[in-house]
Amino acid sequence: MSEETKRELYTRIEHTQEDGIDTVIITASDGWVTYTAKEAIIADMTPFESAVSSLWSGYFHATDHIRELGAYPLSVTSNVTGAVEAFVTELEEGEGVGSDGQS
């Protein structure tokens, strides 16, 4: 396969927030949608906090199902401004939901 046709494979975690609903879709590297979750924005959180929490839920689902999805890098997107950056910062600092902060 030439460099021009070489394709990076990723497991995608896509988050959207519309009309008070957080939606997380996980797509395997082959393009199959393997998981979809829709939930109302968490009542005791701001919409931004709920978006970050939804990204964590998608991340944990993807990592829990790595055998089915394959050990591909994760691509994380959200239509909520700053949510991906906040998620990545928390991930790098080990502050995720349910995380003990240890390696």
Short mmCIF file of N, CA, C and O in Angstrom, two decimals:
data_model
loop_
_atom_site.label_atom_id
_atom_site.label_comp_id
_atom_site.label_asym_id
_atom_site.label_seq_id
_atom_site.Cartn_x
_atom_site.Cartn_y
_atom_site.Cartn_z
N MET A 1 0.86 -1.17 0.00
CA MET A 1 0.00 0.00 0.00
C MET A 1 0.90 1.23 0.00
O MET A 1 1.79 1.36 0.82
N SER A 2 0.66 2.12 -0.92
CA SER A 2 1.48 3.33 -1.00
C SER A 2 1.12 4.28 0.12
O SER A 2 0.07 4.18 0.74
N GLU A 3 2.02 5.22 0.37
CA GLU A 3 1.78 6.23 1.40
C GLU A 3 0.51 7.04 1.10
O GLU A 3 -0.19 7.45 2.00
N GLU A 4 0.22 7.26 -0.18
CA GLU A 4 -0.95 8.07 -0.56
C GLU A 4 -2.25 7.37 -0.22
O GLU A 4 -3.25 8.01 0.05
N THR A 5 -2.27 6.03 -0.24
CA THR A 5 -3.50 5.31 0.04
C THR A 5 -3.54 4.73 1.44
O THR A 5 -4.53 4.14 1.84
N LYS A 6 -2.47 4.91 2.19
CA LYS A 6 -2.43 4.41 3.57
C LYS A 6 -3.46 5.15 4.41
O LYS A 6 -3.60 6.36 4.32
N ARG A 7 -4.19 4.39 5.22
CA ARG A 7 -5.27 4.96 6.01
C ARG A 7 -5.05 4.64 7.48
O ARG A 7 -4.74 3.51 7.83
N GLU A 8 -5.20 5.65 8.32
CA GLU A 8 -5.12 5.43 9.76
C GLU A 8 -6.44 4.87 10.26
O GLU A 8 -7.50 5.35 9.87
N LEU A 9 -6.38 3.86 11.10
CA LEU A 9 -7.58 3.27 11.67
C LEU A 9 -7.75 3.75 13.10
O LEU A 9 -6.81 3.74 13.88
N TYR A 10 -8.97 4.17 13.44
CA TYR A 10 -9.29 4.68 14.77
C TYR A 10 -10.63 4.11 15.21
O TYR A 10 -11.51 3.86 14.40
N THR A 11 -10.79 3.98 16.51
CA THR A 11 -12.10 3.80 17.10
C THR A 11 -12.58 5.21 17.43
O THR A 11 -11.88 5.96 18.09
N ARG A 12 -13.77 5.57 16.93
CA ARG A 12 -14.26 6.94 17.11
C ARG A 12 -15.30 7.02 18.21
O ARG A 12 -16.24 6.23 18.25
N ILE A 13 -15.12 7.99 19.09
CA ILE A 13 -16.11 8.33 20.10
C ILE A 13 -16.63 9.71 19.71
O ILE A 13 -15.89 10.69 19.76
N GLU A 14 -17.88 9.76 19.29
CA GLU A 14 -18.47 11.02 18.83
C GLU A 14 -19.58 11.44 19.78
O GLU A 14 -20.51 10.67 20.03
N HIS A 15 -19.47 12.65 20.29
CA HIS A 15 -20.48 13.18 21.21
C HIS A 15 -21.17 14.38 20.58
O HIS A 15 -20.52 15.22 19.96
N THR A 16 -22.49 14.42 20.74
CA THR A 16 -23.25 15.61 20.36
C THR A 16 -24.21 15.93 21.49
O THR A 16 -24.61 15.06 22.26
N GLN A 17 -24.53 17.21 21.58
CA GLN A 17 -25.49 17.67 22.59
C GLN A 17 -26.47 18.58 21.86
O GLN A 17 -26.09 19.63 21.35
N GLU A 18 -27.73 18.12 21.80
CA GLU A 18 -28.77 18.89 21.12
C GLU A 18 -30.08 18.73 21.86
O GLU A 18 -30.41 17.62 22.30
N ASP A 19 -30.81 19.81 21.98
CA ASP A 19 -32.15 19.79 22.59
C ASP A 19 -32.17 19.10 23.95
O ASP A 19 -33.09 18.34 24.26
N GLY A 20 -31.14 19.35 24.75
CA GLY A 20 -31.08 18.78 26.10
C GLY A 20 -30.70 17.32 26.17
O GLY A 20 -30.84 16.68 27.22
N ILE A 21 -30.20 16.75 25.08
CA ILE A 21 -29.83 15.34 25.03
C ILE A 21 -28.35 15.20 24.68
O ILE A 21 -27.86 15.78 23.71
N ASP A 22 -27.64 14.40 25.48
CA ASP A 22 -26.26 14.00 25.17
C ASP A 22 -26.34 12.68 24.39
O ASP A 22 -27.00 11.74 24.83
N THR A 23 -25.68 12.63 23.24
CA THR A 23 -25.62 11.41 22.45
C THR A 23 -24.17 11.03 22.26
O THR A 23 -23.34 11.87 21.89
N VAL A 24 -23.85 9.76 22.53
CA VAL A 24 -22.50 9.24 22.31
C VAL A 24 -22.63 8.07 21.33
O VAL A 24 -23.43 7.16 21.53
N ILE A 25 -21.83 8.13 20.27
CA ILE A 25 -21.80 7.06 19.27
C ILE A 25 -20.36 6.57 19.19
O ILE A 25 -19.44 7.37 19.02
N ILE A 26 -20.19 5.25 19.30
CA ILE A 26 -18.87 4.66 19.15
C ILE A 26 -18.86 3.88 17.85
O ILE A 26 -19.74 3.03 17.61
N THR A 27 -17.88 4.20 17.01
CA THR A 27 -17.75 3.56 15.71
C THR A 27 -16.41 2.83 15.67
O THR A 27 -15.36 3.42 15.96
N ALA A 28 -16.46 1.55 15.32
CA ALA A 28 -15.24 0.75 15.21
C ALA A 28 -14.42 1.23 14.01
O ALA A 28 -14.91 1.94 13.13
N SER A 29 -13.17 0.80 13.97
CA SER A 29 -12.26 1.24 12.91
C SER A 29 -12.75 0.84 11.52
O SER A 29 -12.40 1.49 10.54
N ASP A 30 -13.58 -0.19 11.43
CA ASP A 30 -14.09 -0.62 10.12
C ASP A 30 -15.34 0.14 9.69
O ASP A 30 -15.91 -0.12 8.64
N GLY A 31 -15.80 1.10 10.53
CA GLY A 31 -16.92 1.93 10.16
C GLY A 31 -18.25 1.50 10.76
O GLY A 31 -19.25 2.20 10.61
N TRP A 32 -18.29 0.37 11.43
CA TRP A 32 -19.54 -0.09 12.03
C TRP A 32 -19.82 0.64 13.33
O TRP A 32 -18.95 0.75 14.19
N VAL A 33 -21.04 1.13 13.46
CA VAL A 33 -21.47 1.75 14.72
C VAL A 33 -21.72 0.60 15.70
O VAL A 33 -22.53 -0.29 15.44
N THR A 34 -21.00 0.62 16.80
CA THR A 34 -21.09 -0.49 17.76
C THR A 34 -21.84 -0.12 19.02
O THR A 34 -22.22 -1.00 19.79
N TYR A 35 -22.07 1.17 19.25
CA TYR A 35 -22.72 1.60 20.49
C TYR A 35 -23.31 2.98 20.29
O TYR A 35 -22.66 3.86 19.72
N THR A 36 -24.53 3.15 20.75
CA THR A 36 -25.17 4.47 20.74
C THR A 36 -25.88 4.65 22.08
O THR A 36 -26.60 3.75 22.52
N ALA A 37 -25.64 5.78 22.72
CA ALA A 37 -26.32 6.09 23.99
C ALA A 37 -26.88 7.50 23.90
O ALA A 37 -26.20 8.42 23.44
N LYS A 38 -28.13 7.65 24.35
CA LYS A 38 -28.77 8.97 24.40
C LYS A 38 -29.31 9.14 25.80
O LYS A 38 -30.03 8.28 26.30
N GLU A 39 -28.93 10.25 26.41
CA GLU A 39 -29.39 10.56 27.76
C GLU A 39 -29.65 12.05 27.89
O GLU A 39 -28.97 12.86 27.27
N ALA A 40 -30.61 12.39 28.73
CA ALA A 40 -30.83 13.80 29.03
C ALA A 40 -29.60 14.37 29.71
O ALA A 40 -28.87 13.64 30.40
N ILE A 41 -29.35 15.65 29.50
CA ILE A 41 -28.24 16.30 30.19
C ILE A 41 -28.41 16.07 31.68
O ILE A 41 -29.51 16.20 32.22
N ILE A 42 -27.34 15.69 32.34
CA ILE A 42 -27.39 15.37 33.76
C ILE A 42 -27.85 16.59 34.55
O ILE A 42 -27.26 17.67 34.45
N ALA A 43 -28.91 16.43 35.32
CA ALA A 43 -29.61 17.55 35.96
C ALA A 43 -28.75 18.39 36.90
O ALA A 43 -28.89 19.60 36.95
N ASP A 44 -27.85 17.75 37.64
CA ASP A 44 -27.06 18.51 38.60
C ASP A 44 -25.72 18.98 38.02
O ASP A 44 -24.81 19.34 38.76
N MET A 45 -25.61 18.97 36.69
CA MET A 45 -24.39 19.44 36.02
C MET A 45 -24.76 20.52 35.01
O MET A 45 -25.89 20.57 34.53
N THR A 46 -23.77 21.32 34.67
CA THR A 46 -23.96 22.25 33.55
C THR A 46 -23.93 21.43 32.26
O THR A 46 -23.42 20.30 32.25
N PRO A 47 -24.45 21.98 31.17
CA PRO A 47 -24.36 21.25 29.90
C PRO A 47 -22.91 20.89 29.53
O PRO A 47 -22.65 19.80 29.03
N PHE A 48 -21.97 21.78 29.83
CA PHE A 48 -20.56 21.50 29.56
C PHE A 48 -20.07 20.30 30.39
O PHE A 48 -19.44 19.39 29.86
N GLU A 49 -20.36 20.30 31.69
CA GLU A 49 -19.95 19.20 32.56
C GLU A 49 -20.59 17.88 32.11
O GLU A 49 -19.95 16.83 32.13
N SER A 50 -21.85 17.95 31.69
CA SER A 50 -22.54 16.76 31.21
C SER A 50 -21.88 16.23 29.94
O SER A 50 -21.76 15.01 29.76
N ALA A 51 -21.44 17.13 29.07
CA ALA A 51 -20.75 16.72 27.85
C ALA A 51 -19.46 15.98 28.17
O ALA A 51 -19.17 14.92 27.61
N VAL A 52 -18.68 16.53 29.10
CA VAL A 52 -17.42 15.89 29.49
C VAL A 52 -17.71 14.53 30.14
O VAL A 52 -17.04 13.53 29.84
N SER A 53 -18.73 14.45 30.97
CA SER A 53 -19.12 13.19 31.58
C SER A 53 -19.52 12.17 30.52
O SER A 53 -19.17 10.98 30.62
N SER A 54 -20.23 12.61 29.51
CA SER A 54 -20.63 11.71 28.42
C SER A 54 -19.41 11.19 27.65
O SER A 54 -19.38 10.02 27.24
N LEU A 55 -18.42 12.05 27.47
CA LEU A 55 -17.18 11.60 26.82
C LEU A 55 -16.50 10.53 27.66
O LEU A 55 -15.99 9.54 27.13
N TRP A 56 -16.49 10.70 28.98
CA TRP A 56 -15.93 9.68 29.86
C TRP A 56 -16.70 8.37 29.73
O TRP A 56 -16.10 7.30 29.66
N SER A 57 -18.02 8.44 29.67
CA SER A 57 -18.83 7.23 29.51
C SER A 57 -18.46 6.51 28.22
O SER A 57 -18.30 5.28 28.21
N GLY A 58 -18.33 7.26 27.14
CA GLY A 58 -17.92 6.67 25.87
C GLY A 58 -16.53 6.07 25.93
O GLY A 58 -16.28 4.97 25.42
N TYR A 59 -15.62 6.77 26.59
CA TYR A 59 -14.25 6.27 26.74
C TYR A 59 -14.23 4.95 27.51
O TYR A 59 -13.59 3.99 27.09
N PHE A 60 -14.94 4.92 28.64
CA PHE A 60 -14.96 3.69 29.43
C PHE A 60 -15.62 2.55 28.67
O PHE A 60 -15.16 1.40 28.74
N HIS A 61 -16.68 2.83 27.92
CA HIS A 61 -17.31 1.78 27.12
C HIS A 61 -16.33 1.25 26.07
O HIS A 61 -16.21 0.04 25.89
N ALA A 62 -15.64 2.15 25.38
CA ALA A 62 -14.69 1.74 24.35
C ALA A 62 -13.55 0.92 24.94
O ALA A 62 -13.16 -0.11 24.38
N THR A 63 -13.00 1.35 26.06
CA THR A 63 -11.88 0.62 26.65
C THR A 63 -12.34 -0.71 27.25
O THR A 63 -11.58 -1.68 27.23
N ASP A 64 -13.57 -0.77 27.75
CA ASP A 64 -14.11 -2.03 28.27
C ASP A 64 -14.35 -3.05 27.16
O ASP A 64 -14.40 -4.25 27.42
N HIS A 65 -14.52 -2.57 25.93
CA HIS A 65 -14.82 -3.46 24.80
C HIS A 65 -13.70 -3.48 23.77
O HIS A 65 -13.94 -3.68 22.59
N ILE A 66 -12.48 -3.30 24.24
CA ILE A 66 -11.33 -3.23 23.33
C ILE A 66 -11.14 -4.52 22.52
O ILE A 66 -10.71 -4.49 21.38
N ARG A 67 -11.52 -5.66 23.10
CA ARG A 67 -11.39 -6.93 22.36
C ARG A 67 -12.28 -6.93 21.13
O ARG A 67 -11.89 -7.44 20.08
N GLU A 68 -13.48 -6.39 21.26
CA GLU A 68 -14.39 -6.35 20.11
C GLU A 68 -14.03 -5.23 19.13
O GLU A 68 -14.21 -5.39 17.92
N LEU A 69 -13.56 -4.12 19.65
CA LEU A 69 -13.27 -2.95 18.81
C LEU A 69 -11.90 -2.98 18.18
O LEU A 69 -11.65 -2.34 17.17
N GLY A 70 -10.98 -3.72 18.78
CA GLY A 70 -9.60 -3.73 18.33
C GLY A 70 -8.79 -2.69 19.08
O GLY A 70 -9.33 -1.71 19.59
N ALA A 71 -7.51 -2.91 19.15
CA ALA A 71 -6.62 -2.02 19.91
C ALA A 71 -6.15 -0.86 19.04
O ALA A 71 -4.97 -0.67 18.80
N TYR A 72 -7.10 -0.07 18.57
CA TYR A 72 -6.80 1.09 17.74
C TYR A 72 -6.81 2.36 18.59
O TYR A 72 -7.48 2.42 19.61
N PRO A 73 -6.09 3.38 18.14
CA PRO A 73 -6.16 4.66 18.86
C PRO A 73 -7.59 5.19 18.85
O PRO A 73 -8.39 4.84 17.98
N LEU A 74 -7.90 6.01 19.84
CA LEU A 74 -9.23 6.60 19.95
C LEU A 74 -9.24 8.00 19.34
O LEU A 74 -8.31 8.78 19.55
N SER A 75 -10.30 8.30 18.63
CA SER A 75 -10.57 9.64 18.13
C SER A 75 -11.80 10.13 18.87
O SER A 75 -12.83 9.47 18.89
N VAL A 76 -11.69 11.29 19.52
CA VAL A 76 -12.78 11.80 20.35
C VAL A 76 -13.21 13.16 19.81
O VAL A 76 -12.38 14.05 19.62
N THR A 77 -14.53 13.31 19.56
CA THR A 77 -15.07 14.57 19.07
C THR A 77 -16.32 14.95 19.86
O THR A 77 -16.99 14.09 20.43
N SER A 78 -16.61 16.24 19.88
CA SER A 78 -17.83 16.74 20.52
C SER A 78 -18.21 18.06 19.86
O SER A 78 -17.33 18.82 19.45
N ASN A 79 -19.51 18.33 19.80
CA ASN A 79 -19.94 19.62 19.28
C ASN A 79 -20.04 20.67 20.39
O ASN A 79 -20.43 21.80 20.13
N VAL A 80 -19.67 20.30 21.60
CA VAL A 80 -19.65 21.24 22.72
C VAL A 80 -18.24 21.83 22.81
O VAL A 80 -17.27 21.10 23.06
N THR A 81 -18.14 23.11 22.61
CA THR A 81 -16.85 23.79 22.59
C THR A 81 -16.08 23.55 23.89
O THR A 81 -16.61 23.77 24.98
N GLY A 82 -14.85 23.06 23.77
CA GLY A 82 -13.97 22.86 24.91
C GLY A 82 -14.13 21.53 25.62
O GLY A 82 -13.30 21.18 26.47
N ALA A 83 -15.17 20.74 25.29
CA ALA A 83 -15.41 19.48 26.01
C ALA A 83 -14.30 18.46 25.77
O ALA A 83 -13.85 17.80 26.70
N VAL A 84 -13.85 18.35 24.53
CA VAL A 84 -12.78 17.38 24.23
C VAL A 84 -11.50 17.79 24.94
O VAL A 84 -10.82 16.94 25.54
N GLU A 85 -11.19 19.06 24.92
CA GLU A 85 -9.98 19.53 25.58
C GLU A 85 -10.04 19.26 27.08
O GLU A 85 -9.05 18.83 27.68
N ALA A 86 -11.19 19.50 27.69
CA ALA A 86 -11.34 19.23 29.13
C ALA A 86 -11.22 17.73 29.41
O ALA A 86 -10.57 17.33 30.39
N PHE A 87 -11.82 16.91 28.57
CA PHE A 87 -11.73 15.46 28.72
C PHE A 87 -10.27 15.01 28.64
O PHE A 87 -9.80 14.24 29.48
N VAL A 88 -9.56 15.47 27.62
CA VAL A 88 -8.16 15.07 27.44
C VAL A 88 -7.31 15.52 28.62
O VAL A 88 -6.47 14.76 29.12
N THR A 89 -7.54 16.73 29.11
CA THR A 89 -6.80 17.23 30.28
C THR A 89 -7.05 16.33 31.49
O THR A 89 -6.11 15.92 32.17
N GLU A 90 -8.32 15.98 31.74
CA GLU A 90 -8.64 15.09 32.86
C GLU A 90 -8.02 13.73 32.66
O GLU A 90 -7.49 13.12 33.61
N LEU A 91 -8.06 13.21 31.44
CA LEU A 91 -7.47 11.90 31.14
C LEU A 91 -5.97 11.91 31.42
O LEU A 91 -5.45 11.00 32.07
N GLU A 92 -5.30 12.94 30.95
CA GLU A 92 -3.85 13.03 31.16
C GLU A 92 -3.49 13.20 32.63
O GLU A 92 -2.44 12.76 33.06
N GLU A 93 -4.37 13.85 33.40
CA GLU A 93 -4.11 14.06 34.82
C GLU A 93 -4.62 12.90 35.68
O GLU A 93 -4.44 12.92 36.90
N GLY A 94 -5.30 11.94 35.05
CA GLY A 94 -5.80 10.79 35.79
C GLY A 94 -6.97 11.12 36.69
O GLY A 94 -7.16 10.50 37.73
N GLU A 95 -7.79 12.09 36.27
CA GLU A 95 -8.90 12.55 37.11
C GLU A 95 -10.26 12.09 36.61
O GLU A 95 -11.27 12.69 36.91
N GLY A 96 -10.31 11.04 35.83
CA GLY A 96 -11.56 10.61 35.23
C GLY A 96 -12.58 10.10 36.25
O GLY A 96 -12.24 9.74 37.36
N VAL A 97 -13.82 10.07 35.83
CA VAL A 97 -14.89 9.55 36.65
C VAL A 97 -14.53 8.12 37.03
O VAL A 97 -14.25 7.29 36.17
N GLY A 98 -14.49 7.85 38.32
CA GLY A 98 -14.16 6.51 38.79
C GLY A 98 -12.67 6.20 38.79
O GLY A 98 -12.26 5.11 39.12
N SER A 99 -11.85 7.16 38.42
CA SER A 99 -10.40 6.96 38.39
C SER A 99 -9.83 7.12 39.79
O SER A 99 -10.27 7.94 40.57
N ASP A 100 -8.81 6.32 40.08
CA ASP A 100 -8.16 6.47 41.38
C ASP A 100 -6.91 7.33 41.28
O ASP A 100 -6.19 7.53 42.24
N GLY A 101 -6.64 7.84 40.04
CA GLY A 101 -5.52 8.73 39.85
C GLY A 101 -4.17 8.04 39.85
O GLY A 101 -3.14 8.68 39.85
N GLN A 102 -4.17 6.71 39.83
CA GLN A 102 -2.92 5.97 39.84
C GLN A 102 -2.71 5.30 38.50
O GLN A 102 -3.64 4.94 37.82
N SER A 103 -1.44 5.09 38.14
CA SER A 103 -1.11 4.40 36.88
C SER A 103 -1.04 2.92 37.11
O SER A 103 -0.64 2.45 38.10
#
